[in-house]
């Protein structure tokens, strides 16, 4: 297990940001992707990353004008973030652990 990559994130009671634990985990996954040169995956997921958390927007986020509704954008973001996490795991395997799911907000549970 010394070679295993372990990504941990926490849910907190009273958290104000719906996707906080996911954004935290994704920040680690982004670093993993960069460490193995998987920037192509990050480029492909750039619009979803920008929607998930503005800190992930590196000037590559898509405009919301092409999105039919906020619900459509949310569903697309969830799918694209999931695809990114799986694609990164294909290149550098990792285990994801989200602690205290009983405190998770709806957005986190949807992921």
CSV table of N, CA, C and O in Angstrom, one decimal:
chain,number,residue,atom,x,y,z
A,1,UNK,N,0.8,-1.2,0.0
A,1,UNK,CA,0.0,0.0,0.0
A,1,UNK,C,0.8,1.3,0.0
A,1,UNK,O,0.3,2.3,-0.1
A,2,UNK,N,2.2,1.1,0.1
A,2,UNK,CA,3.0,2.3,0.2
A,2,UNK,C,2.9,3.1,-1.2
A,2,UNK,O,3.2,4.3,-1.2
A,3,UNK,N,2.6,2.5,-2.3
A,3,UNK,CA,2.5,3.1,-3.6
A,3,UNK,C,1.1,3.7,-3.9
A,3,UNK,O,0.9,4.3,-4.9
A,4,UNK,N,0.1,3.4,-3.0
A,4,UNK,CA,-1.2,3.7,-3.2
A,4,UNK,C,-1.4,5.2,-3.0
A,4,UNK,O,-0.9,5.8,-2.1
A,5,UNK,N,-2.2,5.8,-3.9
A,5,UNK,CA,-2.6,7.2,-3.8
A,5,UNK,C,-4.0,7.3,-3.1
A,5,UNK,O,-4.9,6.6,-3.6
A,6,UNK,N,-4.1,8.0,-2.0
A,6,UNK,CA,-5.3,8.1,-1.3
A,6,UNK,C,-5.8,9.5,-1.3
A,6,UNK,O,-5.1,10.4,-0.8
A,7,UNK,N,-7.0,9.8,-1.8
A,7,UNK,CA,-7.6,11.1,-1.8
A,7,UNK,C,-8.7,11.2,-0.8
A,7,UNK,O,-9.6,10.4,-0.9
A,8,UNK,N,-8.6,12.1,0.1
A,8,UNK,CA,-9.5,12.2,1.2
A,8,UNK,C,-10.2,13.5,1.2
A,8,UNK,O,-9.5,14.5,1.0
A,9,UNK,N,-11.5,13.6,1.5
A,9,UNK,CA,-12.2,14.8,1.5
A,9,UNK,C,-13.2,14.7,2.7
A,9,UNK,O,-13.6,13.6,3.1
A,10,UNK,N,-13.6,15.8,3.2
A,10,UNK,CA,-14.5,15.8,4.4
A,10,UNK,C,-15.8,16.6,4.1
A,10,UNK,O,-15.7,17.7,3.5
A,11,UNK,N,-16.9,16.1,4.7
A,11,UNK,CA,-18.2,16.9,4.7
A,11,UNK,C,-18.3,17.5,6.1
A,11,UNK,O,-17.8,16.8,7.1
A,12,UNK,N,-18.8,18.7,6.2
A,12,UNK,CA,-18.9,19.3,7.5
A,12,UNK,C,-20.4,19.8,7.7
A,12,UNK,O,-21.0,20.3,6.7
A,13,UNK,N,-20.8,19.6,8.9
A,13,UNK,CA,-22.2,20.1,9.2
A,13,UNK,C,-22.2,21.6,9.1
A,13,UNK,O,-21.2,22.3,9.5
A,14,UNK,N,-23.2,22.2,8.4
A,14,UNK,CA,-23.3,23.6,8.2
A,14,UNK,C,-22.4,24.2,7.1
A,14,UNK,O,-22.3,25.4,7.0
A,15,UNK,N,-21.9,23.3,6.3
A,15,UNK,CA,-21.1,23.8,5.1
A,15,UNK,C,-22.0,24.6,4.2
A,15,UNK,O,-23.1,24.3,3.9
A,16,UNK,N,-21.4,25.7,3.8
A,16,UNK,CA,-22.2,26.7,2.9
A,16,UNK,C,-22.1,26.3,1.4
A,16,UNK,O,-23.0,26.7,0.7
A,17,UNK,N,-21.1,25.6,1.0
A,17,UNK,CA,-20.9,25.3,-0.4
A,17,UNK,C,-21.3,23.9,-0.7
A,17,UNK,O,-20.8,23.0,-0.1
A,18,UNK,N,-22.3,23.8,-1.6
A,18,UNK,CA,-22.9,22.5,-1.9
A,18,UNK,C,-21.9,21.4,-2.4
A,18,UNK,O,-22.1,20.2,-2.0
A,19,UNK,N,-20.9,21.8,-3.1
A,19,UNK,CA,-19.9,20.8,-3.6
A,19,UNK,C,-18.6,20.9,-2.9
A,19,UNK,O,-17.6,20.4,-3.5
A,20,UNK,N,-18.5,21.4,-1.7
A,20,UNK,CA,-17.2,21.6,-1.1
A,20,UNK,C,-16.3,20.3,-1.0
A,20,UNK,O,-15.2,20.3,-1.4
A,21,UNK,N,-16.9,19.2,-0.5
A,21,UNK,CA,-16.0,18.0,-0.5
A,21,UNK,C,-15.6,17.5,-1.8
A,21,UNK,O,-14.5,17.0,-2.0
A,22,UNK,N,-16.4,17.6,-2.8
A,22,UNK,CA,-16.1,17.2,-4.2
A,22,UNK,C,-15.0,18.1,-4.7
A,22,UNK,O,-14.0,17.7,-5.3
A,23,UNK,N,-15.2,19.4,-4.5
A,23,UNK,CA,-14.2,20.4,-5.0
A,23,UNK,C,-12.8,20.1,-4.4
A,23,UNK,O,-11.8,20.2,-5.0
A,24,UNK,N,-12.8,19.8,-3.1
A,24,UNK,CA,-11.6,19.5,-2.4
A,24,UNK,C,-10.9,18.2,-3.0
A,24,UNK,O,-9.7,18.2,-3.3
A,25,UNK,N,-11.7,17.2,-3.2
A,25,UNK,CA,-11.2,16.0,-3.8
A,25,UNK,C,-10.7,16.2,-5.2
A,25,UNK,O,-9.6,15.8,-5.6
A,26,UNK,N,-11.4,17.0,-6.0
A,26,UNK,CA,-11.0,17.3,-7.4
A,26,UNK,C,-9.7,18.1,-7.4
A,26,UNK,O,-8.9,17.9,-8.3
A,27,UNK,N,-9.5,18.9,-6.4
A,27,UNK,CA,-8.2,19.7,-6.4
A,27,UNK,C,-7.1,18.7,-6.4
A,27,UNK,O,-6.0,18.9,-7.0
A,28,UNK,N,-7.2,17.7,-5.6
A,28,UNK,CA,-6.1,16.6,-5.5
A,28,UNK,C,-6.0,15.8,-6.8
A,28,UNK,O,-5.0,15.5,-7.3
A,29,UNK,N,-7.2,15.5,-7.4
A,29,UNK,CA,-7.2,14.8,-8.6
A,29,UNK,C,-6.6,15.6,-9.8
A,29,UNK,O,-5.8,15.1,-10.6
A,30,UNK,N,-6.8,16.9,-9.8
A,30,UNK,CA,-6.1,17.8,-10.7
A,30,UNK,C,-4.6,17.7,-10.6
A,30,UNK,O,-3.9,17.5,-11.6
A,31,UNK,N,-4.1,17.7,-9.4
A,31,UNK,CA,-2.7,17.6,-9.1
A,31,UNK,C,-2.2,16.3,-9.6
A,31,UNK,O,-1.1,16.2,-10.1
A,32,UNK,N,-2.9,15.2,-9.3
A,32,UNK,CA,-2.5,13.9,-9.8
A,32,UNK,C,-2.4,13.9,-11.4
A,32,UNK,O,-1.5,13.4,-11.9
A,33,UNK,N,-3.4,14.4,-12.0
A,33,UNK,CA,-3.4,14.5,-13.5
A,33,UNK,C,-2.2,15.2,-14.0
A,33,UNK,O,-1.5,14.8,-14.9
A,34,UNK,N,-1.9,16.4,-13.4
A,34,UNK,CA,-0.8,17.2,-13.8
A,34,UNK,C,0.5,16.4,-13.6
A,34,UNK,O,1.4,16.5,-14.4
A,35,UNK,N,0.6,15.6,-12.5
A,35,UNK,CA,1.8,14.9,-12.2
A,35,UNK,C,2.2,13.8,-13.2
A,35,UNK,O,3.3,13.4,-13.3
A,36,UNK,N,1.2,13.3,-13.9
A,36,UNK,CA,1.4,12.3,-14.9
A,36,UNK,C,1.2,12.8,-16.3
A,36,UNK,O,1.1,12.1,-17.3
A,37,UNK,N,1.2,14.2,-16.4
A,37,UNK,CA,1.1,14.8,-17.8
A,37,UNK,C,-0.3,14.6,-18.4
A,37,UNK,O,-0.4,14.6,-19.7
A,38,UNK,N,-1.3,14.4,-17.7
A,38,UNK,CA,-2.7,14.2,-18.2
A,38,UNK,C,-3.4,15.5,-18.4
A,38,UNK,O,-4.6,15.6,-18.1
A,39,UNK,N,-2.7,16.5,-18.9
A,39,UNK,CA,-3.4,17.8,-19.1
A,39,UNK,C,-4.5,17.8,-20.1
A,39,UNK,O,-5.3,18.6,-20.1
A,40,UNK,N,-4.4,16.8,-21.0
A,40,UNK,CA,-5.5,16.7,-22.0
A,40,UNK,C,-6.8,16.4,-21.4
A,40,UNK,O,-7.8,16.9,-21.8
A,41,UNK,N,-6.8,15.6,-20.3
A,41,UNK,CA,-8.0,15.4,-19.5
A,41,UNK,C,-8.5,16.6,-18.9
A,41,UNK,O,-9.7,16.9,-18.8
A,42,UNK,N,-7.6,17.4,-18.3
A,42,UNK,CA,-8.0,18.7,-17.7
A,42,UNK,C,-8.6,19.7,-18.7
A,42,UNK,O,-9.5,20.4,-18.4
A,43,UNK,N,-8.0,19.7,-19.9
A,43,UNK,CA,-8.5,20.6,-20.9
A,43,UNK,C,-9.9,20.2,-21.3
A,43,UNK,O,-10.8,21.1,-21.5
A,44,UNK,N,-10.1,18.9,-21.5
A,44,UNK,CA,-11.4,18.4,-21.9
A,44,UNK,C,-12.5,18.8,-20.8
A,44,UNK,O,-13.6,19.0,-21.1
A,45,UNK,N,-12.1,18.7,-19.6
A,45,UNK,CA,-13.0,18.9,-18.4
A,45,UNK,C,-13.1,20.4,-18.0
A,45,UNK,O,-13.8,20.7,-17.0
A,46,UNK,N,-12.3,21.3,-18.6
A,46,UNK,CA,-12.2,22.7,-18.2
A,46,UNK,C,-13.6,23.4,-17.9
A,46,UNK,O,-13.7,24.0,-16.9
A,47,UNK,N,-14.6,23.2,-18.8
A,47,UNK,CA,-15.8,23.9,-18.5
A,47,UNK,C,-16.5,23.4,-17.3
A,47,UNK,O,-17.0,24.2,-16.5
A,48,UNK,N,-16.5,22.1,-17.1
A,48,UNK,CA,-17.1,21.5,-15.8
A,48,UNK,C,-16.3,21.9,-14.6
A,48,UNK,O,-16.9,22.2,-13.6
A,49,UNK,N,-15.0,21.9,-14.7
A,49,UNK,CA,-14.2,22.3,-13.6
A,49,UNK,C,-14.5,23.8,-13.2
A,49,UNK,O,-14.6,24.1,-12.0
A,50,UNK,N,-14.6,24.7,-14.2
A,50,UNK,CA,-14.9,26.1,-13.9
A,50,UNK,C,-16.3,26.2,-13.2
A,50,UNK,O,-16.5,27.1,-12.4
A,51,UNK,N,-17.3,25.4,-13.6
A,51,UNK,CA,-18.6,25.4,-13.0
A,51,UNK,C,-18.6,24.9,-11.6
A,51,UNK,O,-19.3,25.4,-10.7
A,52,UNK,N,-17.7,23.9,-11.3
A,52,UNK,CA,-17.6,23.3,-10.0
A,52,UNK,C,-17.1,24.3,-9.0
A,52,UNK,O,-17.6,24.4,-7.9
A,53,UNK,N,-16.0,24.9,-9.4
A,53,UNK,CA,-15.4,25.9,-8.5
A,53,UNK,C,-14.6,26.9,-9.3
A,53,UNK,O,-13.8,26.5,-10.2
A,54,UNK,N,-14.9,28.2,-9.1
A,54,UNK,CA,-14.2,29.2,-9.9
A,54,UNK,C,-12.7,29.2,-9.8
A,54,UNK,O,-12.0,29.6,-10.7
A,55,UNK,N,-12.2,28.6,-8.7
A,55,UNK,CA,-10.7,28.5,-8.6
A,55,UNK,C,-10.1,27.6,-9.6
A,55,UNK,O,-8.9,27.6,-9.9
A,56,UNK,N,-10.9,26.7,-10.2
A,56,UNK,CA,-10.4,25.8,-11.2
A,56,UNK,C,-10.5,26.4,-12.6
A,56,UNK,O,-10.0,25.7,-13.6
A,57,UNK,N,-11.0,27.5,-12.8
A,57,UNK,CA,-11.2,28.2,-14.1
A,57,UNK,C,-9.8,28.8,-14.4
A,57,UNK,O,-9.4,29.8,-13.8
A,58,UNK,N,-9.2,28.3,-15.4
A,58,UNK,CA,-7.9,28.8,-15.8
A,58,UNK,C,-8.1,29.5,-17.2
A,58,UNK,O,-7.2,29.5,-18.1
A,59,UNK,N,-9.2,30.2,-17.3
A,59,UNK,CA,-9.5,30.9,-18.5
A,59,UNK,C,-10.0,30.1,-19.6
A,59,UNK,O,-10.1,30.5,-20.8
A,60,UNK,N,-10.4,28.8,-19.3
A,60,UNK,CA,-10.8,27.9,-20.4
A,60,UNK,C,-12.2,27.5,-20.2
A,60,UNK,O,-12.8,26.6,-20.9
A,61,UNK,N,-12.9,28.0,-19.2
A,61,UNK,CA,-14.3,27.7,-18.9
A,61,UNK,C,-15.2,28.1,-20.1
A,61,UNK,O,-15.0,29.0,-20.8
A,62,UNK,N,-16.3,27.3,-20.2
A,62,UNK,CA,-17.2,27.6,-21.3
A,62,UNK,C,-18.2,28.6,-20.8
A,62,UNK,O,-18.5,28.8,-19.7
A,63,UNK,N,-18.7,29.4,-21.8
A,63,UNK,CA,-19.8,30.4,-21.4
A,63,UNK,C,-21.1,29.6,-21.1
A,63,UNK,O,-21.3,28.6,-21.7
A,64,UNK,N,-21.9,30.2,-20.3
A,64,UNK,CA,-23.2,29.6,-19.9
A,64,UNK,C,-24.2,29.9,-21.0
A,64,UNK,O,-25.3,29.4,-20.9
A,65,UNK,N,-23.9,30.6,-22.0
A,65,UNK,CA,-24.8,31.0,-23.1
A,65,UNK,C,-25.3,29.7,-23.8
A,65,UNK,O,-26.4,29.7,-24.3
A,66,UNK,N,-24.4,28.7,-23.9
A,66,UNK,CA,-24.8,27.5,-24.7
A,66,UNK,C,-25.6,26.5,-23.9
A,66,UNK,O,-26.0,25.5,-24.4
A,67,UNK,N,-25.8,26.8,-22.6
A,67,UNK,CA,-26.6,25.9,-21.8
A,67,UNK,C,-28.0,26.3,-21.7
A,67,UNK,O,-28.4,27.5,-21.6
A,68,UNK,N,-28.9,25.3,-21.8
A,68,UNK,CA,-30.3,25.6,-21.9
A,68,UNK,C,-30.9,26.0,-20.5
A,68,UNK,O,-31.7,26.9,-20.5
A,69,UNK,N,-30.4,25.4,-19.5
A,69,UNK,CA,-30.9,25.8,-18.1
A,69,UNK,C,-29.9,25.5,-17.1
A,69,UNK,O,-29.0,24.7,-17.3
A,70,UNK,N,-30.1,26.1,-15.9
A,70,UNK,CA,-29.1,25.8,-14.8
A,70,UNK,C,-29.1,24.3,-14.4
A,70,UNK,O,-28.1,23.7,-14.1
A,71,UNK,N,-30.3,23.6,-14.5
A,71,UNK,CA,-30.3,22.2,-14.2
A,71,UNK,C,-29.6,21.4,-15.2
A,71,UNK,O,-28.9,20.4,-14.9
A,72,UNK,N,-29.7,21.8,-16.5
A,72,UNK,CA,-28.9,21.1,-17.6
A,72,UNK,C,-27.4,21.3,-17.3
A,72,UNK,O,-26.7,20.3,-17.5
A,73,UNK,N,-27.0,22.5,-16.9
A,73,UNK,CA,-25.6,22.7,-16.7
A,73,UNK,C,-25.1,21.9,-15.5
A,73,UNK,O,-24.0,21.3,-15.5
A,74,UNK,N,-25.9,21.8,-14.5
A,74,UNK,CA,-25.5,21.0,-13.3
A,74,UNK,C,-25.4,19.5,-13.6
A,74,UNK,O,-24.4,18.9,-13.2
A,75,UNK,N,-26.3,19.0,-14.3
A,75,UNK,CA,-26.3,17.6,-14.7
A,75,UNK,C,-25.1,17.3,-15.6
A,75,UNK,O,-24.4,16.3,-15.4
A,76,UNK,N,-24.8,18.2,-16.5
A,76,UNK,CA,-23.6,18.0,-17.4
A,76,UNK,C,-22.3,18.1,-16.6
A,76,UNK,O,-21.4,17.3,-16.8
A,77,UNK,N,-22.3,19.1,-15.7
A,77,UNK,CA,-21.1,19.2,-14.8
A,77,UNK,C,-20.8,17.9,-14.0
A,77,UNK,O,-19.7,17.4,-14.0
A,78,UNK,N,-21.9,17.4,-13.4
A,78,UNK,CA,-21.7,16.2,-12.6
A,78,UNK,C,-21.2,15.0,-13.5
A,78,UNK,O,-20.3,14.3,-13.1
A,79,UNK,N,-21.7,14.9,-14.7
A,79,UNK,CA,-21.3,13.8,-15.6
A,79,UNK,C,-19.8,14.0,-16.0
A,79,UNK,O,-19.0,13.1,-15.9
A,80,UNK,N,-19.5,15.3,-16.3
A,80,UNK,CA,-18.1,15.5,-16.8
A,80,UNK,C,-17.1,15.4,-15.7
A,80,UNK,O,-16.0,14.9,-15.9
A,81,UNK,N,-17.4,15.8,-14.4
A,81,UNK,CA,-16.5,15.6,-13.3
A,81,UNK,C,-16.3,14.2,-13.0
A,81,UNK,O,-15.2,13.7,-12.8
A,82,UNK,N,-17.4,13.4,-13.1
A,82,UNK,CA,-17.3,11.9,-12.9
A,82,UNK,C,-16.4,11.3,-14.0
A,82,UNK,O,-15.5,10.5,-13.6
A,83,UNK,N,-16.6,11.7,-15.2
A,83,UNK,CA,-15.7,11.2,-16.3
A,83,UNK,C,-14.3,11.6,-16.1
A,83,UNK,O,-13.4,10.8,-16.3
A,84,UNK,N,-14.0,12.8,-15.6
A,84,UNK,CA,-12.6,13.2,-15.3
A,84,UNK,C,-12.0,12.3,-14.3
A,84,UNK,O,-10.9,11.9,-14.4
A,85,UNK,N,-12.7,12.1,-13.2
A,85,UNK,CA,-12.2,11.4,-12.1
A,85,UNK,C,-11.9,9.9,-12.5
A,85,UNK,O,-10.8,9.4,-12.1
A,86,UNK,N,-12.7,9.3,-13.3
A,86,UNK,CA,-12.5,8.0,-13.8
A,86,UNK,C,-11.3,8.0,-14.8
A,86,UNK,O,-10.4,7.1,-14.7
A,87,UNK,N,-11.2,9.0,-15.7
A,87,UNK,CA,-10.1,9.0,-16.7
A,87,UNK,C,-8.8,9.2,-16.0
A,87,UNK,O,-7.8,8.6,-16.4
A,88,UNK,N,-8.7,10.0,-14.9
A,88,UNK,CA,-7.5,10.2,-14.2
A,88,UNK,C,-7.1,8.9,-13.5
A,88,UNK,O,-5.9,8.5,-13.5
A,89,UNK,N,-8.1,8.2,-12.9
A,89,UNK,CA,-7.8,7.0,-12.3
A,89,UNK,C,-7.3,5.9,-13.2
A,89,UNK,O,-6.5,5.0,-12.8
A,90,UNK,N,-7.7,6.0,-14.5
A,90,UNK,CA,-7.1,5.1,-15.5
A,90,UNK,C,-5.6,5.3,-15.7
A,90,UNK,O,-4.9,4.4,-16.0
A,91,UNK,N,-5.2,6.5,-15.5
A,91,UNK,CA,-3.8,6.9,-15.7
A,91,UNK,C,-2.9,6.8,-14.4
A,91,UNK,O,-1.8,6.4,-14.5
A,92,UNK,N,-3.5,7.1,-13.3
A,92,UNK,CA,-2.9,7.0,-12.0
A,92,UNK,C,-3.9,6.6,-11.0
A,92,UNK,O,-4.7,7.4,-10.5
A,93,UNK,N,-3.9,5.3,-10.7
A,93,UNK,CA,-5.0,4.8,-9.8
A,93,UNK,C,-4.9,5.5,-8.4
A,93,UNK,O,-3.8,5.8,-7.9
A,94,UNK,N,-6.1,5.7,-7.9
A,94,UNK,CA,-6.2,6.3,-6.5
A,94,UNK,C,-7.4,5.8,-5.9
A,94,UNK,O,-8.4,5.3,-6.5
A,95,UNK,N,-7.5,5.9,-4.6
A,95,UNK,CA,-8.7,5.6,-3.8
A,95,UNK,C,-9.2,6.9,-3.3
A,95,UNK,O,-8.5,7.8,-2.8
A,96,UNK,N,-10.5,7.1,-3.4
A,96,UNK,CA,-11.2,8.3,-3.0
A,96,UNK,C,-12.1,8.0,-1.7
A,96,UNK,O,-12.8,7.0,-1.7
A,97,UNK,N,-11.9,8.8,-0.7
A,97,UNK,CA,-12.6,8.6,0.5
A,97,UNK,C,-13.3,9.9,0.9
A,97,UNK,O,-12.6,10.9,1.0
A,98,UNK,N,-14.6,9.9,1.1
A,98,UNK,CA,-15.3,11.1,1.5
A,98,UNK,C,-15.8,10.8,2.9
A,98,UNK,O,-16.6,9.9,3.1
A,99,UNK,N,-15.3,11.5,3.9
A,99,UNK,CA,-15.6,11.3,5.3
A,99,UNK,C,-16.8,12.1,5.7
A,99,UNK,O,-17.1,13.2,5.2
A,100,UNK,N,-17.6,11.6,6.7
A,100,UNK,CA,-18.8,12.2,7.2
A,100,UNK,C,-19.9,12.5,6.2
A,100,UNK,O,-20.4,13.6,6.2
A,101,UNK,N,-20.2,11.6,5.4
A,101,UNK,CA,-21.2,11.8,4.4
A,101,UNK,C,-22.6,12.1,5.0
A,101,UNK,O,-23.4,12.7,4.3
A,102,UNK,N,-22.8,11.9,6.2
A,102,UNK,CA,-24.1,12.3,6.8
A,102,UNK,C,-24.3,13.8,6.8
A,102,UNK,O,-25.4,14.2,6.9
A,103,UNK,N,-23.2,14.5,6.7
A,103,UNK,CA,-23.3,16.0,6.6
A,103,UNK,C,-23.3,16.5,5.2
A,103,UNK,O,-23.4,17.8,5.0
A,104,UNK,N,-23.2,15.7,4.2
A,104,UNK,CA,-23.1,16.1,2.8
A,104,UNK,C,-24.4,16.8,2.4
A,104,UNK,O,-25.5,16.4,2.7
A,105,UNK,N,-24.2,17.8,1.6
A,105,UNK,CA,-25.3,18.6,1.0
A,105,UNK,C,-25.7,17.9,-0.3
A,105,UNK,O,-25.0,17.0,-0.8
A,106,UNK,N,-26.9,18.3,-0.8
A,106,UNK,CA,-27.5,17.6,-2.0
A,106,UNK,C,-26.5,17.5,-3.2
A,106,UNK,O,-26.4,16.4,-3.8
A,107,UNK,N,-25.8,18.6,-3.5
A,107,UNK,CA,-24.9,18.5,-4.6
A,107,UNK,C,-23.8,17.5,-4.5
A,107,UNK,O,-23.5,16.8,-5.5
A,108,UNK,N,-23.3,17.4,-3.3
A,108,UNK,CA,-22.2,16.4,-3.1
A,108,UNK,C,-22.8,15.0,-3.2
A,108,UNK,O,-22.2,14.1,-3.9
A,109,UNK,N,-24.0,14.7,-2.7
A,109,UNK,CA,-24.6,13.4,-2.8
A,109,UNK,C,-25.0,13.1,-4.3
A,109,UNK,O,-24.9,11.9,-4.7
A,110,UNK,N,-25.3,14.1,-5.1
A,110,UNK,CA,-25.6,13.9,-6.5
A,110,UNK,C,-24.4,13.4,-7.2
A,110,UNK,O,-24.5,12.7,-8.2
A,111,UNK,N,-23.2,13.8,-6.8
A,111,UNK,CA,-22.0,13.4,-7.5
A,111,UNK,C,-21.8,12.0,-7.2
A,111,UNK,O,-21.2,11.3,-8.0
